[in-house]
Short mmCIF file of C-alpha atoms and ligand atoms in Angstrom, two decimals:
data_model
loop_
_atom_site.label_atom_id
_atom_site.label_comp_id
_atom_site.label_asym_id
_atom_site.label_seq_id
_atom_site.Cartn_x
_atom_site.Cartn_y
_atom_site.Cartn_z
CA MET A 1 106.58 86.05 -25.14
CA VAL A 2 106.91 82.35 -24.55
CA SER A 3 110.07 81.46 -22.65
CA SER A 4 112.28 78.63 -23.79
CA GLY A 5 111.37 76.68 -20.63
CA SER A 6 107.71 76.99 -21.53
CA LYS A 7 108.47 75.81 -25.05
CA GLU A 8 110.16 72.77 -23.60
CA MET A 9 107.14 72.07 -21.46
CA LEU A 10 104.71 72.49 -24.31
CA ARG A 11 106.75 70.08 -26.38
CA SER A 12 106.79 67.55 -23.58
CA LEU A 13 102.97 67.45 -23.33
CA PRO A 14 102.07 63.93 -24.47
CA ALA A 15 99.83 63.38 -27.50
CA VAL A 16 96.26 62.09 -27.16
CA ASP A 17 97.21 58.72 -28.69
CA GLU A 18 100.09 58.31 -26.34
CA LEU A 19 97.84 58.91 -23.35
CA LEU A 20 95.25 56.47 -24.65
CA ARG A 21 97.95 53.76 -24.40
CA GLN A 22 98.30 54.37 -20.65
CA GLU A 23 96.91 51.45 -18.70
CA ALA A 24 94.52 53.53 -16.55
CA LEU A 25 93.02 55.07 -19.66
CA ILE A 26 92.77 51.73 -21.48
CA ASP A 27 90.69 50.66 -18.47
CA ALA A 28 88.68 53.84 -18.63
CA VAL A 29 87.68 53.08 -22.22
CA GLN A 30 86.13 49.84 -20.93
CA THR A 31 83.87 51.83 -18.59
CA TYR A 32 83.21 55.05 -20.47
CA PRO A 33 82.52 55.78 -24.13
CA ARG A 34 85.82 56.33 -25.95
CA THR A 35 84.66 59.71 -27.20
CA LEU A 36 84.23 60.85 -23.62
CA VAL A 37 87.70 59.66 -22.63
CA VAL A 38 89.19 61.51 -25.60
CA ARG A 39 87.21 64.58 -24.64
CA ALA A 40 88.59 64.46 -21.11
CA ILE A 41 92.15 64.05 -22.43
CA ARG A 42 91.77 67.01 -24.78
CA LYS A 43 90.33 69.16 -22.03
CA VAL A 44 93.16 68.38 -19.62
CA LEU A 45 95.85 68.87 -22.27
CA ASP A 46 94.30 72.15 -23.27
CA ARG A 47 94.07 73.32 -19.67
CA ASN A 48 97.75 72.52 -19.13
CA ARG A 49 98.75 74.19 -22.39
CA GLN A 50 96.95 77.37 -21.38
CA ALA A 51 98.54 77.30 -17.94
CA ILE A 52 102.00 76.99 -19.49
CA LEU A 53 101.36 79.86 -21.89
CA LYS A 54 100.15 82.08 -19.06
CA GLY A 55 103.23 81.18 -17.05
CA GLN A 56 101.05 79.66 -14.32
CA LEU A 57 102.60 76.24 -14.55
CA VAL A 58 106.15 75.64 -13.47
CA LEU A 59 107.46 72.11 -13.51
CA GLU A 60 110.55 70.98 -11.66
CA GLN A 61 112.13 69.05 -14.47
CA GLU A 62 110.30 70.90 -17.26
CA GLU A 63 108.68 67.66 -18.23
CA PHE A 64 105.26 66.25 -17.58
CA ASP A 65 104.68 63.58 -15.03
CA GLN A 66 102.36 61.26 -16.95
CA VAL A 67 100.92 59.73 -13.79
CA SER A 68 99.63 63.02 -12.45
CA LEU A 69 98.39 63.93 -15.90
CA VAL A 70 96.47 60.64 -16.13
CA ASN A 71 94.97 61.27 -12.67
CA GLU A 72 93.86 64.69 -13.77
CA ILE A 73 92.24 63.11 -16.84
CA LEU A 74 90.44 60.51 -14.72
CA GLU A 75 89.08 63.25 -12.48
CA GLU A 76 87.93 65.21 -15.50
CA LEU A 77 86.33 62.09 -16.91
CA GLU A 78 84.35 61.49 -13.74
CA CYS A 79 83.19 65.07 -13.88
CA LEU A 80 82.13 64.81 -17.54
CA ALA A 81 80.37 61.50 -16.93
CA SER A 82 78.33 62.62 -13.95
CA PHE A 83 74.75 63.84 -14.24
CA THR A 84 74.16 67.55 -13.95
CA LEU A 85 70.71 67.10 -12.43
CA ARG A 86 71.40 65.23 -9.24
CA ARG A 87 69.72 64.10 -6.07
CA VAL A 88 70.63 66.25 -3.06
CA VAL A 89 69.87 66.15 0.66
CA ASN A 90 67.75 69.09 1.74
CA GLY A 91 68.78 70.05 5.26
CA THR A 92 67.63 73.65 4.91
CA GLY A 93 64.23 73.16 6.52
CA ILE A 94 62.61 74.96 3.60
CA ILE A 95 59.97 72.48 2.48
CA VAL A 96 58.98 73.79 -0.96
CA HIS A 97 62.54 74.84 -1.81
CA THR A 98 62.41 76.38 -5.26
CA ASN A 99 66.13 75.88 -5.88
CA LEU A 100 66.02 72.26 -4.74
CA GLY A 101 63.09 71.17 -6.87
CA ARG A 102 60.05 72.34 -4.88
CA SER A 103 57.74 69.43 -4.00
CA LEU A 104 58.72 65.77 -3.77
CA LEU A 105 56.38 63.35 -5.45
CA CYS A 106 54.25 60.91 -3.50
CA GLN A 107 54.67 57.17 -4.09
CA ASP A 108 51.44 56.90 -6.09
CA ALA A 109 52.70 59.58 -8.47
CA LEU A 110 56.03 57.81 -8.88
CA ASP A 111 54.25 54.55 -9.64
CA ARG A 112 52.12 56.21 -12.30
CA LEU A 113 55.20 57.84 -13.86
CA GLN A 114 56.72 54.40 -14.21
CA LEU A 115 53.55 52.90 -15.67
CA ILE A 116 52.59 55.69 -18.06
CA GLY A 117 56.17 56.51 -19.01
CA SER A 118 57.11 52.95 -19.88
CA GLY A 119 54.08 52.14 -21.97
CA TYR A 120 51.65 53.64 -24.44
CA SER A 121 48.67 55.45 -22.99
CA ASN A 122 45.37 57.01 -24.00
CA LEU A 123 46.94 60.46 -23.67
CA GLU A 124 45.03 61.80 -26.67
CA TYR A 125 42.82 58.84 -27.45
CA ASP A 126 39.16 58.43 -26.62
CA LEU A 127 38.85 54.80 -25.55
CA ALA A 128 35.05 54.79 -25.63
CA GLU A 129 34.84 56.15 -29.18
CA GLY A 130 38.03 54.63 -30.55
CA LYS A 131 39.20 57.95 -31.97
CA ARG A 132 41.28 60.98 -31.17
CA GLY A 133 40.72 62.45 -27.70
CA SER A 134 42.17 65.33 -25.70
CA ARG A 135 45.00 65.31 -23.18
CA TYR A 136 43.28 68.13 -21.34
CA GLU A 137 40.49 65.88 -20.15
CA HIS A 138 42.65 63.68 -17.95
CA ALA A 139 42.99 65.72 -14.79
CA GLU A 140 39.82 67.74 -15.28
CA ALA A 141 37.27 65.49 -13.58
CA ILE A 142 39.30 64.97 -10.44
CA LEU A 143 40.12 68.71 -10.19
CA CYS A 144 36.42 69.55 -10.43
CA GLU A 145 35.55 66.87 -7.90
CA ILE A 146 38.01 68.18 -5.29
CA THR A 147 37.53 71.90 -5.78
CA GLY A 148 33.89 72.18 -6.80
CA ALA A 149 34.86 74.00 -10.01
CA GLU A 150 32.89 73.49 -13.21
CA GLY A 151 35.89 73.10 -15.50
CA ALA A 152 39.66 72.82 -15.34
CA LEU A 153 42.69 73.07 -17.60
CA VAL A 154 46.25 72.02 -16.83
CA VAL A 155 49.21 73.69 -18.54
CA ASN A 156 52.97 73.65 -18.08
CA ASN A 157 53.21 75.87 -14.99
CA ASN A 158 51.34 78.59 -13.15
CA ALA A 159 53.23 81.39 -14.88
CA GLY A 160 51.98 79.89 -18.14
CA ALA A 161 48.47 79.61 -16.72
CA VAL A 162 48.47 83.32 -15.84
CA VAL A 163 49.78 84.32 -19.29
CA LEU A 164 47.20 82.13 -21.01
CA ALA A 165 44.29 83.44 -18.96
CA LEU A 166 45.31 87.10 -19.32
CA ASN A 167 45.90 86.72 -23.05
CA THR A 168 42.58 84.98 -23.60
CA LEU A 169 40.50 87.32 -21.48
CA ALA A 170 42.20 90.67 -21.81
CA GLN A 171 44.42 90.99 -24.87
CA GLY A 172 44.52 94.63 -25.97
CA ARG A 173 42.38 95.70 -23.03
CA GLU A 174 42.78 96.69 -19.39
CA VAL A 175 43.26 94.55 -16.32
CA VAL A 176 42.64 96.21 -12.96
CA VAL A 177 45.08 95.22 -10.19
CA SER A 178 45.74 96.61 -6.71
CA ARG A 179 49.14 98.29 -6.25
CA GLY A 180 49.65 96.09 -3.20
CA GLN A 181 49.55 93.00 -5.41
CA LEU A 182 52.09 93.79 -8.12
CA VAL A 183 54.28 90.94 -6.99
CA GLU A 184 57.57 89.59 -8.19
CA ILE A 185 57.99 85.86 -7.74
CA GLY A 186 61.53 84.47 -8.07
CA GLY A 187 62.80 83.72 -11.55
CA SER A 188 61.66 86.99 -13.12
CA PHE A 189 57.92 86.46 -12.86
CA ARG A 190 56.58 89.98 -12.30
CA ILE A 191 52.93 90.78 -12.66
CA PRO A 192 53.49 93.99 -14.70
CA ASP A 193 55.88 92.23 -17.12
CA ILE A 194 53.71 89.15 -17.46
CA MET A 195 50.77 91.42 -18.11
CA ALA A 196 52.63 93.23 -20.89
CA ARG A 197 53.73 89.95 -22.51
CA SER A 198 50.18 88.67 -22.37
CA GLY A 199 49.10 91.65 -24.43
CA ALA A 200 46.98 93.14 -21.65
CA ARG A 201 47.30 96.65 -20.19
CA LEU A 202 47.86 97.00 -16.49
CA ARG A 203 45.57 99.42 -14.69
CA GLU A 204 46.97 99.90 -11.19
CA VAL A 205 44.61 101.01 -8.47
CA GLY A 206 44.84 101.91 -4.79
CA CYS A 207 48.05 102.26 -2.82
CA THR A 208 50.74 99.83 -1.77
CA ASN A 209 49.22 99.34 1.66
CA ARG A 210 45.53 100.12 1.09
CA THR A 211 43.14 99.43 -1.74
CA HIS A 212 39.36 99.88 -1.44
CA LEU A 213 36.43 98.63 -3.44
CA ASN A 214 35.74 102.05 -4.92
CA ASP A 215 39.33 102.16 -6.23
CA TYR A 216 38.40 99.22 -8.44
CA GLU A 217 35.01 100.68 -9.23
CA LYS A 218 36.44 104.03 -10.36
CA ALA A 219 38.87 102.28 -12.69
CA ILE A 220 36.18 100.35 -14.51
CA GLY A 221 35.43 101.71 -17.96
CA PRO A 222 34.84 100.61 -21.54
CA GLU A 223 38.43 99.31 -21.78
CA THR A 224 38.20 97.08 -18.71
CA ALA A 225 38.43 93.39 -19.51
CA LEU A 226 39.25 91.84 -16.15
CA LEU A 227 39.64 92.42 -12.42
CA LEU A 228 42.69 90.55 -11.12
CA ASP A 229 43.44 89.48 -7.57
CA VAL A 230 46.98 88.21 -6.98
CA HIS A 231 47.69 86.33 -3.80
CA ALA A 232 50.77 88.11 -2.49
CA SER A 233 52.30 84.82 -1.57
CA ASN A 234 55.90 85.73 -0.82
CA TYR A 235 55.52 88.92 1.22
CA GLN A 236 53.13 90.52 3.63
CA ILE A 237 52.10 94.11 4.06
CA ILE A 238 51.47 94.76 7.72
CA GLY A 239 50.32 97.78 9.73
CA PHE A 240 47.77 100.20 8.27
CA THR A 241 46.40 98.05 5.48
CA ALA A 242 43.20 97.39 3.59
CA GLU A 243 42.42 94.84 0.92
CA VAL A 244 39.24 94.09 -0.91
CA GLY A 245 37.79 90.65 -0.23
CA LEU A 246 37.33 88.27 -3.12
CA ARG A 247 33.56 88.13 -2.66
CA GLU A 248 33.26 91.91 -2.87
CA MET A 249 35.37 91.91 -6.00
CA VAL A 250 33.22 89.21 -7.55
CA GLU A 251 30.08 91.15 -6.74
CA LEU A 252 31.56 94.30 -8.27
CA GLY A 253 32.57 92.37 -11.38
CA ARG A 254 29.07 90.91 -11.73
CA ARG A 255 27.49 94.36 -11.46
CA HIS A 256 29.62 95.57 -14.34
CA GLY A 257 29.67 92.36 -16.34
CA ILE A 258 33.45 92.00 -15.93
CA PRO A 259 35.09 88.68 -15.07
CA VAL A 260 37.30 88.36 -12.00
CA MET A 261 40.49 86.30 -11.96
CA GLN A 262 42.55 85.17 -9.00
CA ASP A 263 46.18 84.04 -9.18
CA LEU A 264 46.44 81.97 -6.03
CA GLY A 265 50.06 80.94 -6.40
CA SER A 266 50.25 78.02 -4.09
CA GLY A 267 47.09 76.02 -4.65
CA CYS A 268 46.39 74.73 -1.17
CA PHE A 269 43.60 72.14 -0.82
CA VAL A 270 43.81 71.39 2.91
CA ASP A 271 43.40 73.75 5.82
CA VAL A 272 46.91 74.24 7.22
CA THR A 273 45.85 76.36 10.20
CA ARG A 274 45.81 73.17 12.25
CA PHE A 275 49.57 72.97 11.71
CA GLY A 276 49.98 76.49 13.01
CA LEU A 277 50.04 78.21 9.61
CA GLN A 278 47.65 81.10 9.17
CA GLY A 279 46.35 82.87 6.13
CA GLU A 280 46.92 80.49 3.20
CA PRO A 281 43.72 80.67 1.13
CA LEU A 282 42.02 77.42 0.17
CA VAL A 283 41.31 76.73 -3.50
CA GLN A 284 37.83 75.46 -2.55
CA ASP A 285 37.00 78.78 -0.85
CA SER A 286 38.03 80.69 -3.95
CA VAL A 287 35.78 78.51 -6.09
CA ARG A 288 32.88 79.07 -3.66
CA SER A 289 33.39 82.83 -3.81
CA GLY A 290 32.30 82.69 -7.44
CA VAL A 291 35.52 84.07 -8.96
CA ASP A 292 35.57 83.38 -12.70
CA VAL A 293 39.14 82.13 -13.20
CA ILE A 294 41.56 80.70 -10.64
CA THR A 295 45.17 79.79 -11.35
CA PHE A 296 47.72 78.02 -9.15
CA SER A 297 50.82 75.83 -9.19
CA GLY A 298 50.93 72.05 -9.10
CA ASP A 299 54.17 71.82 -7.14
CA LYS A 300 53.83 74.27 -4.29
CA LEU A 301 51.48 73.47 -1.39
CA LEU A 302 49.51 71.11 -3.61
CA GLY A 303 52.55 68.85 -3.47
CA GLY A 304 52.52 67.47 -7.01
CA THR A 305 54.53 68.05 -10.19
CA GLN A 306 55.25 71.35 -11.88
CA ALA A 307 52.02 72.36 -13.54
CA GLY A 308 49.72 75.33 -13.93
CA ILE A 309 46.12 74.64 -13.03
CA ILE A 310 43.26 76.81 -14.23
CA LEU A 311 39.75 76.48 -12.81
CA ALA A 312 36.84 78.19 -14.54
CA ARG A 313 33.38 77.69 -15.99
CA LYS A 314 33.05 75.26 -18.89
CA GLU A 315 32.68 77.92 -21.63
CA LEU A 316 35.71 79.76 -20.41
CA ILE A 317 37.80 76.58 -20.30
CA ALA A 318 36.72 75.92 -23.90
CA GLU A 319 37.84 79.42 -24.85
CA LEU A 320 41.22 78.95 -23.12
CA ARG A 321 41.75 75.63 -24.89
CA GLN A 322 41.24 77.26 -28.25
CA ASN A 323 43.94 79.84 -27.66
CA PRO A 324 47.03 78.80 -29.72
CA LEU A 325 49.13 79.63 -26.64
CA THR A 326 47.68 76.52 -24.99
CA ARG A 327 49.63 74.43 -27.47
CA ALA A 328 52.81 76.30 -26.58
CA LEU A 329 52.17 75.78 -22.88
CA ARG A 330 51.09 72.17 -23.34
CA VAL A 331 51.40 69.84 -20.39
CA ASP A 332 53.42 66.64 -20.69
CA LYS A 333 51.98 63.16 -20.17
CA LEU A 334 54.31 62.50 -17.24
CA THR A 335 53.04 65.63 -15.52
CA LEU A 336 49.45 64.52 -16.07
CA ALA A 337 50.21 61.04 -14.79
CA ALA A 338 51.81 62.30 -11.59
CA LEU A 339 49.28 65.05 -11.06
CA GLU A 340 46.28 62.77 -11.39
CA ALA A 341 47.78 60.35 -8.88
CA THR A 342 48.47 63.18 -6.42
CA LEU A 343 45.05 64.76 -6.81
CA ARG A 344 43.21 61.48 -6.18
CA LEU A 345 44.77 61.35 -2.72
CA TYR A 346 42.87 64.51 -1.76
CA ARG A 347 39.63 62.49 -1.70
CA ASP A 348 40.68 61.59 1.82
CA GLU A 349 42.33 64.58 3.49
CA ASP A 350 44.10 62.62 6.22
CA ALA A 351 45.45 60.14 3.71
CA ALA A 352 46.66 63.06 1.58
CA ILE A 353 48.56 64.55 4.52
CA GLN A 354 50.24 61.23 5.19
CA ALA A 355 51.07 60.39 1.58
CA ILE A 356 52.01 63.73 0.01
CA PRO A 357 55.55 64.62 1.15
CA THR A 358 55.02 68.40 1.17
CA LEU A 359 52.01 68.10 3.46
CA LYS A 360 53.59 65.40 5.56
CA MET A 361 56.64 67.56 6.24
CA ILE A 362 54.41 70.47 7.24
CA ALA A 363 52.40 68.18 9.52
CA THR A 364 55.37 66.53 11.27
CA ASP A 365 55.16 67.41 14.96
CA LEU A 366 57.96 68.51 17.22
CA ILE A 367 58.12 65.23 19.15
CA THR A 368 58.73 63.27 15.97
CA LEU A 369 61.32 65.82 14.86
CA GLU A 370 63.09 65.62 18.20
CA ASP A 371 63.19 61.81 17.97
CA ARG A 372 64.61 62.03 14.50
CA ALA A 373 67.23 64.58 15.54
CA ARG A 374 68.23 62.45 18.53
CA GLY A 375 68.56 59.37 16.34
CA LEU A 376 70.74 61.23 13.86
CA VAL A 377 72.95 62.72 16.56
CA GLU A 378 73.42 59.32 18.15
CA VAL A 379 74.58 57.60 14.98
CA LEU A 380 76.71 60.56 14.01
CA ARG A 381 78.45 60.53 17.38
CA ALA A 382 79.01 56.80 17.19
CA ASN A 383 80.42 56.96 13.68
CA MET A 384 82.50 60.04 13.62
CA PRO A 385 85.89 61.11 14.91
CA GLU A 386 86.04 63.22 18.05
CA SER A 387 87.09 66.28 16.14
CA ILE A 388 83.51 66.60 14.93
CA GLY A 389 80.91 67.91 17.38
CA VAL A 390 77.18 67.25 17.04
CA GLU A 391 74.36 68.89 19.02
CA ILE A 392 70.60 69.27 18.81
CA MET A 393 69.25 72.80 18.64
CA ASP A 394 65.87 74.51 18.40
CA GLY A 395 65.13 76.24 15.14
CA SER A 396 62.43 77.00 12.63
CA SER A 397 61.50 75.55 9.26
CA MET A 398 59.71 77.39 6.49
CA VAL A 399 57.10 76.31 3.96
CA GLY A 400 58.93 78.10 1.13
CA GLY A 401 57.93 78.28 -2.53
CA GLY A 402 56.68 81.76 -1.82
CA ALA A 403 53.98 80.49 0.54
CA LEU A 404 53.44 81.79 4.07
CA PRO A 405 56.57 83.97 4.06
CA VAL A 406 56.49 85.23 7.62
CA GLN A 407 55.47 82.07 9.39
CA ASN A 408 57.83 79.55 10.85
CA LEU A 409 57.32 75.99 11.98
CA PRO A 410 59.24 75.15 15.15
CA THR A 411 61.78 72.42 14.43
CA LYS A 412 64.91 70.62 15.60
CA LEU A 413 68.30 71.19 14.03
CA VAL A 414 71.36 69.03 14.10
CA ALA A 415 74.33 71.35 14.52
CA ILE A 416 77.68 70.07 13.27
CA SER A 417 80.99 71.68 14.13
CA SER A 418 84.60 70.68 13.66
CA LYS A 419 87.76 71.35 15.61
CA ASP A 420 89.77 71.52 12.39
CA MET A 421 87.38 73.31 10.09
CA SER A 422 85.27 76.45 10.03
CA ALA A 423 81.51 76.11 9.59
CA ALA A 424 81.83 77.72 6.15
CA ARG A 425 84.40 75.09 5.19
CA LEU A 426 82.18 72.31 6.55
CA GLU A 427 79.30 73.63 4.49
CA ILE A 428 81.43 73.51 1.33
CA SER A 429 82.54 69.96 2.08
CA PHE A 430 79.01 68.69 2.72
CA ARG A 431 77.80 70.48 -0.41
CA GLY A 432 80.63 68.89 -2.38
CA TYR A 433 79.83 65.34 -1.34
CA VAL A 434 78.78 62.81 -4.06
CA THR A 435 75.23 63.27 -2.89
CA PRO A 436 75.41 66.95 -2.02
CA ILE A 437 74.09 67.89 1.41
CA ILE A 438 72.64 71.37 1.61
CA GLY A 439 72.31 73.00 5.01
CA ARG A 440 72.86 76.45 6.44
CA VAL A 441 75.59 78.13 8.40
CA GLU A 442 74.71 80.12 11.51
CA MET A 443 76.71 81.00 14.60
CA GLU A 444 79.77 79.13 13.32
CA LEU A 445 77.75 75.91 13.04
CA PHE A 446 76.69 73.85 10.06
CA LEU A 447 72.97 73.26 10.60
CA LEU A 448 70.72 70.54 9.22
CA ASP A 449 66.97 70.79 9.81
CA VAL A 450 65.60 67.27 10.26
CA ARG A 451 62.14 68.29 9.00
CA THR A 452 63.19 68.19 5.34
CA LEU A 453 65.41 65.10 5.59
CA GLN A 454 64.08 62.05 3.74
CA PRO A 455 64.36 58.35 4.54
CA GLY A 456 67.92 57.27 3.72
CA ASP A 457 69.38 60.76 4.11
CA GLU A 458 70.84 59.89 7.52
CA GLU A 459 73.17 57.30 5.96
CA ILE A 460 74.31 59.82 3.38
CA ILE A 461 75.04 62.41 6.08
CA ILE A 462 77.06 59.88 8.10
CA ALA A 463 79.06 58.81 5.06
CA ALA A 464 79.70 62.43 4.12
CA ALA A 465 80.78 63.34 7.64
CA ASN A 466 83.23 60.45 7.62
CA SER A 467 84.69 61.33 4.26
CA ILE A 468 85.12 64.93 5.37
CA SER A 469 86.89 64.20 8.64
CA THR A 470 89.30 61.66 7.21
C1 PLP B 501 54.59 80.83 -7.70
C2 PLP B 501 53.65 81.81 -8.24
C3 PLP B 501 53.49 81.95 -9.62
C4 PLP B 501 54.30 81.16 -10.60
O1 PLP B 501 53.99 79.80 -10.53
P1 PLP B 501 54.96 78.71 -11.24
O2 PLP B 501 54.30 77.43 -10.95
O3 PLP B 501 56.28 78.88 -10.60
O4 PLP B 501 55.01 79.03 -12.67
C5 PLP B 501 52.58 82.88 -10.07
N1 PLP B 501 51.86 83.63 -9.22
C6 PLP B 501 51.97 83.51 -7.88
C7 PLP B 501 51.14 84.38 -6.98
C8 PLP B 501 52.87 82.60 -7.34
O5 PLP B 501 53.00 82.48 -6.02
#
């Protein structure tokens, strides 16, 4: 039942037109589209109406204060007008952070995006012949040059690449996979499910911790279409373990006339052991092993845009291209533009490490990180009220993106604490800043890992810290 007081309040809610005559909202219409202003008004009125009906809103004089209503509308308007996909500061120390957009693009890639995105291009036009060409040729030559592969195909993402390859090679037939490699990647990519959707039948062999060559061999029969090796990128099985090497698998496949596919996940082109990271397979090594199909991501350790890259022999690439699924998984011109620019950098490994943000962040040494942390702490201390404490701490960064799950890179953290606020509260405030700052909370401290901070982030952190403490 609606009380008489509530009825009064409902009646006193101003009409949309009346609100539009308020000075602040007349101004707002100059800045924002009128439809958006009206939308904000309707939303706020509706919210208040609901609150009254639920008895959640009690006004002193049972009448609406138009000023506070207008302020609420302006807030709503700002919210409606803001982008949903926004730039954030990554202070987590996770370099290929799946939730924060994985890899950052190198400058060359950004330049190509601008150039190719703002003009027409020969995306599907053969300039030499003056007739229709194929988009799939653009990144192929450079991929073959870097990896030593005979052919290459780029699709929307690696999950798509795996589906396409399985569907093309094994639809209606069996794919042999080790039980230790039935991985789930975040975002509901699970090898058994992907296999089913691709129309192939999973034939599990071996045990979770140990799979031997004769496990594969025993499973091979008239139904076998493919042997699949999945790089277990986001977990590690340790202890009493056995895995079959890629070369042995390839040899077995050759003996039986069955192709071998490897889903590499990350797609690493440079040896990262020199940065203290062990065990990430190199794409070039996989190609050399003679495996028939290799798939990997464009935006994990490769450090480019989201893409799925398939390497294989020429005939197989031709077969993949003819699969109608390729059209459904088609790569965009902006992806190709950015990917080509990123790949070209790998012609000079040292240049690649300097220019590709993902690699550069992995390669940053502790002395540089300490300098950066000290610089940040200094400016923070100079610019912030005394209630905020700032210290440097030792910590560890992670590669992320499912790569090298158990290995950490030693790093420096800037630890922020407040006399007036819990660390959890600080975290919420930093996350709620106009440019959200994402860090982690440990030991009652809000921690920012300087390894994943980008040029310009320091200023944002200072501004956020100031807005929070005032
Ligand atoms: C990440 C990953 C995928 C999925 O790649 P996307 O680029 O996210 O589609 C597939 N397989 C493995 C082993 C992976 O690590």
